[in-house]
mmCIF file of C-alpha atoms in Angstrom:
data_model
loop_
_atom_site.group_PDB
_atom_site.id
_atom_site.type_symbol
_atom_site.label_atom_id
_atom_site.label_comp_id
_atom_site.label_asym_id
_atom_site.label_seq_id
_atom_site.Cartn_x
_atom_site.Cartn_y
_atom_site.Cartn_z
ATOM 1 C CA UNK A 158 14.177 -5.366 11.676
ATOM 2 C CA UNK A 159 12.704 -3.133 9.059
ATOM 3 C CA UNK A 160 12.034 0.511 9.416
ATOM 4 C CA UNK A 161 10.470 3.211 7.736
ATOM 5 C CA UNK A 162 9.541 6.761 8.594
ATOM 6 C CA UNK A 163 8.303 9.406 6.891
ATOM 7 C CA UNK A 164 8.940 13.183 7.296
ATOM 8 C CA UNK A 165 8.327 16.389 5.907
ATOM 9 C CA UNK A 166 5.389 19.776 6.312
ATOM 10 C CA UNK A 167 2.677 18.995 7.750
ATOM 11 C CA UNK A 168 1.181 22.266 6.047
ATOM 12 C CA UNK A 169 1.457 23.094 2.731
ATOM 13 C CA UNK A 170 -0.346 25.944 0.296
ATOM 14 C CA UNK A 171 -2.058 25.713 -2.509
ATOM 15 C CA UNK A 172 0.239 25.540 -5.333
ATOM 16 C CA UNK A 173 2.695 24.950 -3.423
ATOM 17 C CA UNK A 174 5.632 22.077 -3.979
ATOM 18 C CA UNK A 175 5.547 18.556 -1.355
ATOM 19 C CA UNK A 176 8.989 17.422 -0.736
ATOM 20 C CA UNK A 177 8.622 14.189 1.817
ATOM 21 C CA UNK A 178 11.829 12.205 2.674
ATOM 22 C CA UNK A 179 11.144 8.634 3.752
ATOM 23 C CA UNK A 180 14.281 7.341 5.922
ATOM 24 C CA UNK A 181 14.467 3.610 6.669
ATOM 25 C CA UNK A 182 16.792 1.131 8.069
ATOM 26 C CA UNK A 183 17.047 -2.367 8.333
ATOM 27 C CA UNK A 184 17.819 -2.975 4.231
ATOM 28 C CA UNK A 185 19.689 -1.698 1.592
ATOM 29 C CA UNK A 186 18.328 0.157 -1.253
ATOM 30 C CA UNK A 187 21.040 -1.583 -3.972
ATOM 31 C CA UNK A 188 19.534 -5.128 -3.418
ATOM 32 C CA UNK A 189 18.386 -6.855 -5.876
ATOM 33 C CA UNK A 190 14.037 -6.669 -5.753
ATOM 34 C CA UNK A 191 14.200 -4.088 -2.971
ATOM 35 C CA UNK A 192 11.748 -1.252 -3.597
ATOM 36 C CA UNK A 193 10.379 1.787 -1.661
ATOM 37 C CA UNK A 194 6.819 2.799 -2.542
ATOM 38 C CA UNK A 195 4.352 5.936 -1.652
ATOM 39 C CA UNK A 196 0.769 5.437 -0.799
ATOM 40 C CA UNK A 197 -1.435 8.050 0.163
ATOM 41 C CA UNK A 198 -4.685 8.104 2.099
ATOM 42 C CA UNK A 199 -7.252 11.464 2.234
ATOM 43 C CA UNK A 200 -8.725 11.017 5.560
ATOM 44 C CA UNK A 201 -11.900 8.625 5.928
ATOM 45 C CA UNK A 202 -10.993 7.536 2.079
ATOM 46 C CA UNK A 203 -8.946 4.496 0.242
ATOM 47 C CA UNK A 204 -5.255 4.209 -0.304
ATOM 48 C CA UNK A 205 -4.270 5.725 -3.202
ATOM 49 C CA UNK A 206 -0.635 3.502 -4.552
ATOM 50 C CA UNK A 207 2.031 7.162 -5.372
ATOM 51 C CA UNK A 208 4.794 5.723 -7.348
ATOM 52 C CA UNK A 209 7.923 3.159 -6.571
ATOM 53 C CA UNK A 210 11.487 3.266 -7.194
ATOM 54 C CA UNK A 211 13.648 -0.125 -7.615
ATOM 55 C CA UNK A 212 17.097 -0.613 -6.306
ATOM 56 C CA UNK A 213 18.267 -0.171 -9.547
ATOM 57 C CA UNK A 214 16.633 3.479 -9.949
ATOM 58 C CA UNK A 215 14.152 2.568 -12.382
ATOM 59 C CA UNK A 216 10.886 4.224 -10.925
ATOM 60 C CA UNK A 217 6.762 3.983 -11.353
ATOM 61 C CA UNK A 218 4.626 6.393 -10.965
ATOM 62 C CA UNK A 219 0.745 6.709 -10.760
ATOM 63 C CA UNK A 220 -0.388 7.415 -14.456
ATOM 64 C CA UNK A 221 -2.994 10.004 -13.319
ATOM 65 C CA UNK A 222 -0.414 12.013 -11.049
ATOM 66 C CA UNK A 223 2.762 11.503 -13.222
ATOM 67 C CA UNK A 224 3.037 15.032 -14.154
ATOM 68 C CA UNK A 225 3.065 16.189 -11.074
ATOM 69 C CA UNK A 226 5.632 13.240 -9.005
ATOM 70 C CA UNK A 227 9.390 13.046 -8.419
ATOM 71 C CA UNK A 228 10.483 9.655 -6.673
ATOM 72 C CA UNK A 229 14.673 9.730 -5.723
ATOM 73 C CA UNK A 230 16.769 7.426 -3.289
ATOM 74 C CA UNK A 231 19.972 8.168 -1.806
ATOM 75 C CA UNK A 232 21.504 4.954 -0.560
ATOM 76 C CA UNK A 233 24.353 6.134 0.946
ATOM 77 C CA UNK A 234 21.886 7.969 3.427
ATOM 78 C CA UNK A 235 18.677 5.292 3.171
ATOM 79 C CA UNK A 236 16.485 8.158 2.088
ATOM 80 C CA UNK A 237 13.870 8.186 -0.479
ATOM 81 C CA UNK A 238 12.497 11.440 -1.516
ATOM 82 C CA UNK A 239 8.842 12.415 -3.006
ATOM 83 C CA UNK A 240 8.531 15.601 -4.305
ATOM 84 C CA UNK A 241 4.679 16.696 -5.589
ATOM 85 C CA UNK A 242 4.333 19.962 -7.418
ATOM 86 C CA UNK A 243 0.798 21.759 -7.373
ATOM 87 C CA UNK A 244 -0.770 20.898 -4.304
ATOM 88 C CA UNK A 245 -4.049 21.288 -4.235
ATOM 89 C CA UNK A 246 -6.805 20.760 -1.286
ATOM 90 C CA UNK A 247 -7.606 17.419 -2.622
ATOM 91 C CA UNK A 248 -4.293 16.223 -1.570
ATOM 92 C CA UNK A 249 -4.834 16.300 2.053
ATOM 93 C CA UNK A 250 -3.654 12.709 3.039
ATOM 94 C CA UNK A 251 -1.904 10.879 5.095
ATOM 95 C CA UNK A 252 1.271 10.190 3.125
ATOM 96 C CA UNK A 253 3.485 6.608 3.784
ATOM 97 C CA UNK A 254 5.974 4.816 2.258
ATOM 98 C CA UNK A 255 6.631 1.356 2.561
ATOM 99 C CA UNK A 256 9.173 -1.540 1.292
ATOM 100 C CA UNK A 257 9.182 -3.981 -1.382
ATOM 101 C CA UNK A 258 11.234 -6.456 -1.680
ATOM 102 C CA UNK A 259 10.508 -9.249 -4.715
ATOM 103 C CA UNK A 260 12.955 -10.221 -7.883
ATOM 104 C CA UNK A 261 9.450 -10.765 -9.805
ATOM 105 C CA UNK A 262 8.780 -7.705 -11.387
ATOM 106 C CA UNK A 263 5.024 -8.529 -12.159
ATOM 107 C CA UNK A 264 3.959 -8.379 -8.354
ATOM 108 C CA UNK A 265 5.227 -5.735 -5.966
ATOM 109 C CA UNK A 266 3.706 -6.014 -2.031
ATOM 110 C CA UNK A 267 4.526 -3.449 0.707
ATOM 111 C CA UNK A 268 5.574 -5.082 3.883
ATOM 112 C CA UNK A 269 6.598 -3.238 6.440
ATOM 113 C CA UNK A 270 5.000 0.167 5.925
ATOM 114 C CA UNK A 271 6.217 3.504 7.922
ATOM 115 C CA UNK A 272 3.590 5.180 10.428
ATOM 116 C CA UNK A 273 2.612 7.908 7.719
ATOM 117 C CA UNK A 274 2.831 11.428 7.933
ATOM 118 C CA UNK A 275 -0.472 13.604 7.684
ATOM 119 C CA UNK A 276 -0.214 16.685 5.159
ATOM 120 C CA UNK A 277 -2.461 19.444 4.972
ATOM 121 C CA UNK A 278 -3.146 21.737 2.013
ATOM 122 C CA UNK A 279 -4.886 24.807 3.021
ATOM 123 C CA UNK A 280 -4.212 28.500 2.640
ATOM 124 C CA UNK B 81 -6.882 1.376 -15.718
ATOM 125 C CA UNK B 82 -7.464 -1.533 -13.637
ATOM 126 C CA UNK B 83 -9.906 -1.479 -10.997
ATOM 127 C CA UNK B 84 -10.662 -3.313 -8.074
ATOM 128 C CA UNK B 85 -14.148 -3.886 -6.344
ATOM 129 C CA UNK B 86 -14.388 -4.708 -2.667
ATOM 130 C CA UNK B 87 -17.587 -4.789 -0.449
ATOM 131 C CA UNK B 88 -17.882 -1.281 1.653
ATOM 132 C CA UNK B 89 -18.293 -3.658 4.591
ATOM 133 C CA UNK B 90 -19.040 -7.004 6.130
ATOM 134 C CA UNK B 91 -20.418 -7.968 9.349
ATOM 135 C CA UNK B 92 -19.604 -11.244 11.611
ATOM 136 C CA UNK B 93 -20.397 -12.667 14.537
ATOM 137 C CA UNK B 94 -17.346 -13.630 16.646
ATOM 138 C CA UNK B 95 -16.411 -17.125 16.457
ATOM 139 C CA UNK B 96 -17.636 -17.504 13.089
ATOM 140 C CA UNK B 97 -15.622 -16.963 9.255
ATOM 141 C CA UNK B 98 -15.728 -13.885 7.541
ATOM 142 C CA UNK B 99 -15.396 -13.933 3.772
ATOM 143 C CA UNK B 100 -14.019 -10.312 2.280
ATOM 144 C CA UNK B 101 -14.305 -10.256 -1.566
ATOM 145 C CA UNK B 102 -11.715 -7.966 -4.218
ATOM 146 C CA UNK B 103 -13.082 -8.156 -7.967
ATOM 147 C CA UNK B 104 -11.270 -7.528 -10.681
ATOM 148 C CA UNK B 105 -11.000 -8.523 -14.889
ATOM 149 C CA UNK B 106 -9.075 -11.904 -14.676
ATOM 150 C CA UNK B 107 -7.820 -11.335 -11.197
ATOM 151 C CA UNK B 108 -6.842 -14.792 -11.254
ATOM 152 C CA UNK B 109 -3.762 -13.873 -13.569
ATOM 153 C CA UNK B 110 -2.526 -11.291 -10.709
ATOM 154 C CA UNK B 111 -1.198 -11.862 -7.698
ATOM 155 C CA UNK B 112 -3.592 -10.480 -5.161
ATOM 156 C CA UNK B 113 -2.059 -9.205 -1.922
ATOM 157 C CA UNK B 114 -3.949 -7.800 1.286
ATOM 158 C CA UNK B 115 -3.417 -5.506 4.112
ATOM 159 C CA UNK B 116 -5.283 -5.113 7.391
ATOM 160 C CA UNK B 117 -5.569 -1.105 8.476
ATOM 161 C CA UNK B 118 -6.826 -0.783 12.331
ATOM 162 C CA UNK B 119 -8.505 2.894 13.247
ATOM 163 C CA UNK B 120 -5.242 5.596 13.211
ATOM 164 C CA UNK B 121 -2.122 2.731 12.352
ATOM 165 C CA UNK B 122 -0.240 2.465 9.009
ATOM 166 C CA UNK B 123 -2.113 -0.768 6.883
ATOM 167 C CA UNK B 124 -0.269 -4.353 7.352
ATOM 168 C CA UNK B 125 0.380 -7.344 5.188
ATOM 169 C CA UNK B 126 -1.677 -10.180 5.825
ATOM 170 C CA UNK B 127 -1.705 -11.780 2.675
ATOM 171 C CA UNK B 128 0.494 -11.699 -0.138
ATOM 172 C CA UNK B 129 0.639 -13.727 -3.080
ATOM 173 C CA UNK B 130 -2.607 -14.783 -2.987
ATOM 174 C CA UNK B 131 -2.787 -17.044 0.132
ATOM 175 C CA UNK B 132 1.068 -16.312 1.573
ATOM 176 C CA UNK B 133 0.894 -14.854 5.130
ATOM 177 C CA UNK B 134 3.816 -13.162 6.761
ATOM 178 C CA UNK B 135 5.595 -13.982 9.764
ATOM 179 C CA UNK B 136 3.412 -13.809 12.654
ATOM 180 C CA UNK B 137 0.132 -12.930 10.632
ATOM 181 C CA UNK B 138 -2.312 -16.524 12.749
ATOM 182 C CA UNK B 139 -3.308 -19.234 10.382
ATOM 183 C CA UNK B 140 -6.442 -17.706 10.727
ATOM 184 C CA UNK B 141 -6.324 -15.601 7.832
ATOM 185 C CA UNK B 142 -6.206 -17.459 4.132
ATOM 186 C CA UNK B 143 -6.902 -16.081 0.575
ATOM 187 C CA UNK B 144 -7.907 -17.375 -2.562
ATOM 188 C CA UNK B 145 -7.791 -16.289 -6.132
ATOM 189 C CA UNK B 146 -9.374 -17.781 -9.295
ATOM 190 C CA UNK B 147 -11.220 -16.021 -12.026
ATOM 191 C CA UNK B 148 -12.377 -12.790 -11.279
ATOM 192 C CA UNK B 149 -12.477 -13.024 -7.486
ATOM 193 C CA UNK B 150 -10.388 -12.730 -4.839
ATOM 194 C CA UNK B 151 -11.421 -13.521 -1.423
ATOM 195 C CA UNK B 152 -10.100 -13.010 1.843
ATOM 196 C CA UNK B 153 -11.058 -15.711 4.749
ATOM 197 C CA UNK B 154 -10.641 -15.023 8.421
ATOM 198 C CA UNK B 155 -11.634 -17.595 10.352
ATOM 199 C CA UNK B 156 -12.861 -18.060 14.027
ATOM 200 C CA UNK B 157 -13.120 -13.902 14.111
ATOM 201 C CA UNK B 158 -12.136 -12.471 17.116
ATOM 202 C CA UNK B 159 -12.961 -8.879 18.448
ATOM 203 C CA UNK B 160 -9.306 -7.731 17.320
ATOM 204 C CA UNK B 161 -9.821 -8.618 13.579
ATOM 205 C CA UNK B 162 -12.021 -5.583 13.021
ATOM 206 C CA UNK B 163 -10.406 -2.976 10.844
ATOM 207 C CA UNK B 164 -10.400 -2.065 7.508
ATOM 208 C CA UNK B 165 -9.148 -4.593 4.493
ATOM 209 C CA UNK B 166 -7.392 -3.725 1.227
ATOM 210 C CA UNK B 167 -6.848 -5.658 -1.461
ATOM 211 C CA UNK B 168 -4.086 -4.814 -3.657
ATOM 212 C CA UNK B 169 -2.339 -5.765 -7.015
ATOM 213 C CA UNK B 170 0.491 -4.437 -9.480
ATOM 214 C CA UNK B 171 -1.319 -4.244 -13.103
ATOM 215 C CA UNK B 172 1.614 -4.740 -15.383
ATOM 216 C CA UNK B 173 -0.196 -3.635 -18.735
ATOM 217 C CA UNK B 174 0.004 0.072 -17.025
ATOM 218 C CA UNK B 175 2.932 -0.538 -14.627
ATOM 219 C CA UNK B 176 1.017 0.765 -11.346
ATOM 220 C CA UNK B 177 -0.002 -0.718 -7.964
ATOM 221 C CA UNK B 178 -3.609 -0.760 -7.644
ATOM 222 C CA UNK B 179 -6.229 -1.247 -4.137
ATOM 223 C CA UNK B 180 -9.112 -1.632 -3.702
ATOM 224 C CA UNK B 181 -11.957 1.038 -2.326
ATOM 225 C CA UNK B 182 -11.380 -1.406 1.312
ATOM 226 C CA UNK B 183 -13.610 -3.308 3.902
ATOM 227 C CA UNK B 184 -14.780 -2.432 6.837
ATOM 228 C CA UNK B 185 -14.880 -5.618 8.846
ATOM 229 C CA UNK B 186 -17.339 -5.271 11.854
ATOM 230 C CA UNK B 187 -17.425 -7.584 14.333
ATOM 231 C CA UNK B 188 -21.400 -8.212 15.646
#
């Protein structure tokens, strides 16, 4: 069975750095096709896809938040890492990260996905 | 960038199919993949692949893709299918995932 959580502040302040640590179980992170995304969601809005590393630690990120994203694993511990720089107001979401696991690298679906973790930017 | 169009919402009558729609340039070239999102849970994947369902997703749900439309189908609707629908691709020209703006699926 397949697990994912997310953790991290639930409060952050402007300008301040996001540093979320997704911790899963049930799969390795040095399989071949195995991924770990983040997706956000602003409360009452759309998902918003974050950015993706690949077992072999090549990584994806959102073109309009590139500058501003740091995806890491660490498979010995089954941890992924976010980090966002600059928080802003705007980024008040509900943060999860999910699994991918598909050798085609043209399609990437999440399946299972972790309960989410809801972080607040305010001052 | 590539963007997706769903429907803000569709309404159904129990019993009876609801259709949920994802538009996007040659969407038929992608593979289209969906995820059900109830009121305060994490989204789940009900479709992938265009018309694959997971273990334990009911035969109920099918999808479609051709041209630039893909469509969602739950048939027989029951009261428990109401949530919000995503559609979702990975555009390779830009190497991103992309959803869609999501459905709200009311059941009448």
């Amino acid at each position: 069975q397949i697990t994912l959580k997310e953790s991290g502040p639930t409060l952050v302040k402007p300008t301040q750095t996001l540093t979320l640590t997704c911790t899963f179980s049930g799969f390795s992170l040095s399989t071949s096709g195995v991924g770990v995304g983040w997706i956000r969601q602003p409360p009452g809005k759309a998902l918003e896809w974050l950015a993706l590393i690949y077992w072999n630690d090549d990584k994806r990120y959102s073109p309009s938040l590139k500058s501003r994203l740091t995806i890491t694993k660490d498979t010995s511990k089954n941890q992924v890492v976010l980090t966002m720089t600059n928080m802003d107001p705007v980024d008040t979401a509900t943060y999860y990260c999910a699994h991918r696991d598909d050798l085609n690298p043209d399609s990437c679906w999440f399946d299972p996905w972790g309960q989410g973790t809801l972080v607040t930017v305010s001052s | 960038s590539y963007v997706l169009t769903q429907p803000p919402s569709v309404s159904v009558a129990p019993g009876k199919t609801a259709r949920i729609t994802c538009g996007g340039n040659n969407i038929g070239s992608k593979s289209v993949h969906w995820y059900q999102q109830k009121p305060g849970q994490a989204p789940v994947l009900v479709i992938y692949y265009d018309s694959d369902r997971p273990s334990g997703i009911p035969e109920r749900f099918s999808g479609s893709n051709s041209g630039n439309t893909a469509t969602l189908t739950i048939s027989r609707v029951e009261a428990g299918d109401e949530a919000d629908y995503y559609c979702q691709v990975w555009d390779s020209s830009s190497d991103q995932g992309v959803f869609g703006g999501g459905t709200k699926l009311t059941v009448l």
